[in-house]
Amino acid sequence: MNKGSKIYVAGHRGLVGGAIVRRLRAAGHDNLVLRTSAELDLKDQAAVRAFFAAERPEVVVLAAARVGGILANDSYPADFIYDNLMIEANVIEAARQVGVRKLLFLGSTCIYPKLAPQPLKEEYLLSGPLEPTNEWYAVAKIAGIKLCQAYRRQYGCDFISAMPTNLYGPGDNFDLEKSHVMPALIRKCHEAKLRGDRTVTVWGSGRPRREFLHVDDCADACVYLLAHYDEEPIVNIGVGEDLTIRELAEMVKEVVGFEGDLVFDASKPDGTPRKLVDVTRLFGLGWRPSIGLREGIEQTYRWFLEQEEVRGVRSEE
Ligand code: GFB
C-alpha cells in the first residue's frame, strides 16, 4: 500500500471510518474514494458492483455497518442482522470481482461468547452462546469474518479481519437512546451540569467491566494491520485493561465537572459482564496504543463542546 494507492473507505462518516480517513490522510494517502450512504447504498448489490467496476479500488476498509449501543441492538434486531449481512456480502464479493489487493473487515469484541474466559483470545470466537442483547449484530459480523476467511482460502484474497474493543472519541453518536456508554455518559453529565441537576442516571448495576480504546488509536492499529498483516486469523484491537461502568461514570463525571450524584437504574440491561480482549497477537506484531483513558475522555469532551458550540450557533441563526 503506497501513498498513491486508491483506497475506498466504506463508512467514512462513522466513528471508525472517520478516524481511519484522518489517519490515512495524515500519512500522506491522497487517493481516497469516499461515498456517503445516500450516494451509495451498500445494501444494494447492483449499485455496489457498479461502483466497484467503475472505481476499481486497490485497498478497501469496510468500516460501514449498522452499529449501536445495548438498547439499540435489543430494539432493532432485524435491522442489525439484515443490514450488516447485506453490506458485508455485497462489498466483499464486489471487491473479489475487481481484484482488490487488500481488504480490512471490522468486527467487534461484542461478538465473542457472552461468558468466554477473559481476556478474550481470538480463538474463543464461536466457542459458546452469544450475548442475547446483540446476537443479531454478532451473527452478521461473524458471517463477515467467515466470508473474508473463505475468500482467502478459495480465491486467495488478502482479506483480513480486526476485532476492535469498545471505541469512543470524535465523531461518536451522542444520541442518548442509540449510543454506547461513553458518549451517553459524557452528554448526560454535561447536560446535568448545565441544568444544575442533582443526579445523572447510569444504566444497569455499574458492575459490568468494559475496555475502552480511543478511536484514533484504533485507526492507527487498522492502518498498521493493512501494512503488516496478511493472514487468516482475526486480530483483536484493544488496550489490554478494563474498568467497571461505575468507575467509568466517576471518571466522566470528574472530566465534565458534574458535581451531582450518580444513580444506577437496574431496570436497564447490563449486557455481558466483561469484555476485555487479549492483545498478544496485535502487540506481537509491534503495535501499541498511545492515548490513555482519562486523556481520551478529556479530548472527546473538548470535541463534544466544539460541536455543541457549532450546534448552538446554528440554532441561533
Ligand atoms: O456501551 P454499551 O451500550 O454496549 O453498554 P456494550 C456498556 C455498558 O454500559 C452496559 C452500561 O452495561 C450498559 O448498561 N451503561 C450505563 C450504558 N449507562 C449507559 C448509557 O447511558 N448508555 C449505554 N448505551 N450504556 C455493545 C454492543 O455492547 O458493544 C454493540 O451492544 C457494540 O453491538 C459495542 O458491538 C462495541 O459494550 O454492552
XYZ file of C-alpha atoms and ligand atoms in Angstrom:
355
model
C 0.000 0.000 0.000
C 1.763 3.190 -1.148
C 0.746 6.855 -0.890
C -0.928 6.814 -4.282
C -2.884 3.575 -3.798
C -6.612 4.033 -4.431
C -8.240 3.266 -1.072
C -12.012 3.008 -0.607
C -13.087 3.611 2.994
C -16.666 2.362 3.363
C -18.352 4.138 6.271
C -16.089 7.228 6.297
C -18.658 9.307 8.200
C -18.811 6.847 11.082
C -16.696 6.763 14.233
C -14.072 4.305 12.970
C -14.263 5.188 9.258
C -13.789 8.882 10.011
C -10.756 8.170 12.185
C -9.236 5.903 9.528
C -9.639 8.621 6.867
C -7.918 11.125 9.206
C -5.101 8.632 9.845
C -4.596 7.799 6.137
C -4.558 11.482 5.153
C -2.067 12.228 7.943
C 0.177 9.532 6.439
C 0.020 11.221 3.030
C -2.528 8.984 1.314
C -4.227 11.324 -1.173
C -6.147 8.876 -3.327
C -9.129 8.040 -1.091
C -12.522 7.125 -2.534
C -15.417 8.035 -0.240
C -19.210 7.665 -0.663
C -21.987 8.609 1.749
C -24.837 6.126 2.251
C -27.030 8.498 0.204
C -24.533 8.333 -2.673
C -24.060 4.552 -2.469
C -26.446 2.203 -0.663
C -24.203 -0.704 0.326
C -27.310 -2.881 0.832
C -27.954 -2.608 -2.955
C -25.914 -5.340 -4.659
C -26.159 -3.926 -8.193
C -25.148 -0.444 -7.040
C -22.157 -1.825 -5.137
C -20.988 -3.899 -8.105
C -21.328 -0.922 -10.465
C -19.354 1.286 -8.045
C -16.518 -1.233 -7.712
C -16.383 -1.823 -11.501
C -16.144 1.944 -12.077
C -13.700 2.851 -9.265
C -11.600 -0.383 -9.060
C -10.013 0.463 -5.652
C -6.767 -1.355 -4.731
C -7.495 -1.344 -0.993
C -10.836 -1.426 0.851
C -11.560 -0.645 4.510
C -15.009 -2.000 5.370
C -15.969 0.211 8.317
C -19.583 0.688 7.199
C -22.103 -1.130 9.404
C -25.300 -0.659 11.323
C -23.998 -0.168 14.858
C -25.434 0.927 18.188
C -25.401 0.513 21.927
C -27.064 -2.151 24.002
C -30.607 -0.697 23.786
C -30.470 -0.107 20.014
C -29.275 -3.672 19.397
C -32.010 -5.086 21.604
C -34.721 -2.950 19.976
C -33.992 -3.377 16.249
C -32.751 -6.983 15.755
C -33.898 -7.289 12.123
C -32.087 -4.088 11.082
C -28.890 -5.149 12.815
C -28.724 -8.585 11.196
C -30.070 -7.775 7.712
C -28.213 -4.502 7.086
C -24.872 -5.867 8.229
C -25.219 -9.114 6.251
C -26.080 -7.224 3.049
C -23.308 -4.633 3.441
C -20.543 -7.176 4.026
C -21.696 -9.694 1.401
C -22.011 -7.015 -1.292
C -18.692 -5.291 -0.569
C -16.607 -8.443 -0.081
C -17.900 -10.139 -3.267
C -17.566 -6.953 -5.360
C -14.012 -6.493 -4.021
C -13.142 -10.012 -5.156
C -14.672 -9.468 -8.595
C -12.469 -6.458 -9.322
C -9.319 -7.922 -7.757
C -8.998 -5.662 -4.692
C -5.498 -6.389 -3.323
C -6.260 -5.848 0.366
C -9.491 -5.581 2.359
C -9.825 -4.912 6.092
C -13.111 -6.036 7.653
C -14.056 -4.651 11.062
C -15.758 -6.915 13.588
C -16.219 -6.080 17.265
C -15.385 -7.694 20.597
C -19.092 -7.846 21.455
C -19.421 -10.823 19.066
C -17.438 -13.125 21.358
C -19.461 -15.555 23.528
C -21.165 -13.888 26.486
C -19.260 -15.891 29.106
C -15.982 -16.615 27.299
C -12.904 -16.619 29.558
C -11.256 -13.203 29.933
C -9.140 -11.771 28.480
C -10.830 -12.767 25.195
C -8.482 -14.634 22.876
C -9.268 -14.655 19.153
C -9.737 -18.432 19.187
C -12.713 -18.072 21.611
C -14.924 -16.879 18.738
C -17.884 -19.286 18.279
C -16.902 -21.222 21.419
C -20.176 -20.534 23.277
C -23.576 -18.775 23.358
C -23.679 -15.123 22.344
C -24.803 -12.124 24.444
C -28.611 -12.092 23.777
C -28.844 -8.284 23.501
C -26.677 -8.169 20.396
C -26.666 -11.701 18.950
C -28.224 -10.355 15.706
C -25.318 -7.970 15.078
C -22.880 -10.633 16.257
C -24.132 -13.348 13.860
C -23.887 -10.897 10.951
C -20.372 -9.803 11.915
C -19.221 -13.402 12.424
C -20.527 -14.138 8.911
C -18.404 -11.242 7.619
C -15.294 -12.708 9.222
C -16.085 -16.101 7.725
C -16.606 -14.510 4.288
C -13.105 -12.994 4.428
C -11.559 -16.284 5.562
C -13.422 -18.331 2.926
C -12.434 -15.892 0.149
C -8.797 -16.186 1.253
C -8.978 -19.991 1.101
C -10.895 -20.336 -2.176
C -9.755 -17.272 -4.156
C -6.508 -16.279 -2.421
C -7.958 -12.873 -1.440
C -5.824 -10.967 1.109
C -8.882 -10.005 3.163
C -8.159 -9.574 6.893
C -10.468 -9.091 9.910
C -9.892 -6.991 13.019
C -11.879 -7.047 16.274
C -11.836 -3.637 17.957
C -12.887 -3.371 21.602
C -15.374 -0.670 22.733
C -14.379 2.543 20.973
C -15.039 6.204 21.728
C -13.882 9.596 20.504
C -14.596 12.357 17.967
C -17.403 11.519 15.556
C -19.224 9.262 18.022
C -23.014 9.052 18.228
C -24.237 11.021 21.251
C -27.933 10.068 20.922
C -28.962 9.009 24.425
C -31.074 6.028 23.306
C -28.943 4.625 20.480
C -25.391 5.371 21.590
C -22.769 3.471 23.548
C -21.999 4.132 27.177
C -19.083 6.582 26.804
C -20.811 9.255 24.663
C -24.038 8.772 26.626
C -22.321 9.472 29.956
C -20.427 12.481 28.560
C -23.660 14.017 27.258
C -25.695 13.141 30.379
C -23.102 14.667 32.744
C -22.703 17.732 30.517
C -26.439 18.454 30.283
C -26.946 17.757 34.002
C -24.165 20.230 34.822
C -25.730 22.915 32.622
C -29.204 22.322 34.082
C -27.945 22.130 37.649
C -29.434 18.638 38.084
C -28.679 16.783 41.317
C -28.270 13.350 39.690
C -27.278 11.558 36.488
C -28.774 8.131 35.752
C -26.376 5.358 34.737
C -27.932 2.233 33.153
C -27.557 -1.160 34.812
C -25.762 -2.066 38.016
C -22.459 -0.331 37.237
C -20.722 -3.656 37.862
C -20.002 -4.762 34.237
C -16.436 -4.172 33.123
C -15.519 -2.673 29.763
C -12.309 -1.858 27.921
C -12.157 1.437 26.020
C -9.879 2.311 23.118
C -9.770 5.811 21.648
C -10.862 5.669 18.029
C -7.678 7.395 16.800
C -5.652 4.564 18.374
C -7.994 2.074 16.693
C -7.470 3.780 13.314
C -3.708 3.679 13.838
C -3.908 -0.057 14.547
C -6.079 -0.627 11.443
C -3.609 1.174 9.162
C -0.783 -0.756 10.830
C -2.560 -4.082 10.111
C -3.187 -3.095 6.474
C 0.562 -2.695 6.092
C 1.800 -5.553 8.287
C -0.805 -8.344 8.469
C -1.861 -10.793 5.757
C -3.101 -13.941 7.482
C -6.436 -15.704 8.025
C -6.851 -15.469 11.830
C -8.714 -12.444 13.235
C -6.778 -9.856 15.277
C -8.084 -8.174 18.462
C -7.521 -4.422 18.776
C -7.524 -3.122 22.349
C -5.524 -1.709 25.238
C -5.468 -4.811 27.478
C -7.108 -3.221 30.556
C -10.687 -2.546 31.685
C -12.724 -0.842 34.417
C -16.267 -1.041 35.801
C -19.040 1.125 34.393
C -19.228 2.767 37.818
C -15.502 3.695 37.675
C -16.016 4.999 34.132
C -19.013 7.093 35.187
C -16.970 8.573 38.071
C -14.159 9.466 35.633
C -16.549 11.084 33.119
C -18.280 12.988 35.950
C -14.885 14.408 37.005
C -13.754 15.299 33.474
C -17.072 17.042 32.682
C -17.169 18.724 36.093
C -20.635 17.482 37.085
C -20.862 17.697 40.893
C -24.136 15.837 41.485
C -24.617 12.139 42.238
C -24.688 9.044 40.039
C -27.854 6.929 40.251
C -27.876 3.368 38.870
C -31.028 2.180 37.031
C -31.157 -1.610 37.499
C -34.141 -1.827 35.101
C -31.735 -1.296 32.187
C -29.654 -4.242 30.859
C -26.073 -4.785 31.984
C -25.226 -6.814 28.875
C -22.210 -9.082 29.011
C -20.440 -8.971 32.399
C -16.963 -8.296 30.982
C -15.306 -7.643 27.603
C -11.504 -7.420 27.833
C -9.515 -8.528 24.806
C -6.225 -10.378 24.742
C -3.911 -8.194 22.638
C -0.968 -10.604 22.473
C -1.302 -11.111 18.699
C -1.545 -7.387 17.879
C 1.221 -6.380 20.301
C 3.298 -9.239 18.921
C 3.041 -7.548 15.512
C 4.669 -4.458 17.074
C 1.726 -2.084 17.643
C 0.912 -0.209 20.874
C -1.898 2.236 21.825
C -0.875 5.787 22.762
C -3.986 7.564 24.155
C -4.747 6.963 27.852
C -8.378 6.742 29.004
C -8.566 9.959 31.030
C -6.693 11.906 28.302
C -9.015 10.386 25.707
C -12.170 11.360 27.615
C -10.859 14.927 28.054
C -10.111 15.158 24.305
C -13.537 13.722 23.406
C -15.334 16.130 25.768
C -13.479 19.076 24.148
C -14.616 17.833 20.728
C -18.198 17.431 22.045
C -18.162 21.039 23.360
C -16.956 22.339 19.984
C -19.850 20.513 18.309
C -22.312 21.925 20.844
C -20.973 25.411 20.109
C -21.469 24.871 16.372
C -24.968 23.497 17.060
C -25.693 26.452 19.322
C -24.588 28.938 16.663
C -26.733 27.172 14.051
C -29.789 27.158 16.338
C -29.431 30.951 16.838
C -29.243 31.597 13.081
O -21.756 0.684 25.534
P -22.927 -0.215 25.678
O -24.249 0.285 25.193
O -22.645 -1.563 24.888
O -23.106 -0.638 27.226
P -21.940 -2.945 25.249
C -21.983 -0.892 28.020
C -22.426 -0.952 29.461
O -22.683 0.400 29.881
C -23.746 -1.726 29.702
C -23.911 0.447 30.581
O -23.601 -2.458 30.900
C -24.761 -0.614 29.881
O -25.846 -0.994 30.727
N -24.482 1.803 30.519
C -24.621 2.614 31.582
C -24.932 2.438 29.426
N -25.203 3.765 31.227
C -25.412 3.684 29.876
C -25.978 4.590 28.928
O -26.444 5.699 29.260
N -25.994 4.177 27.621
C -25.491 2.962 27.234
N -25.535 2.633 25.930
N -24.958 2.054 28.117
C -22.030 -3.103 22.668
C -22.838 -3.849 21.642
O -22.215 -3.756 23.919
O -20.658 -3.144 22.357
C -22.610 -3.246 20.288
O -24.211 -3.790 22.004
C -21.158 -2.917 20.002
O -23.093 -4.157 19.319
C -20.397 -2.408 21.192
O -20.512 -4.043 19.480
C -18.892 -2.390 20.933
O -20.487 -2.762 25.436
O -22.683 -3.626 26.356
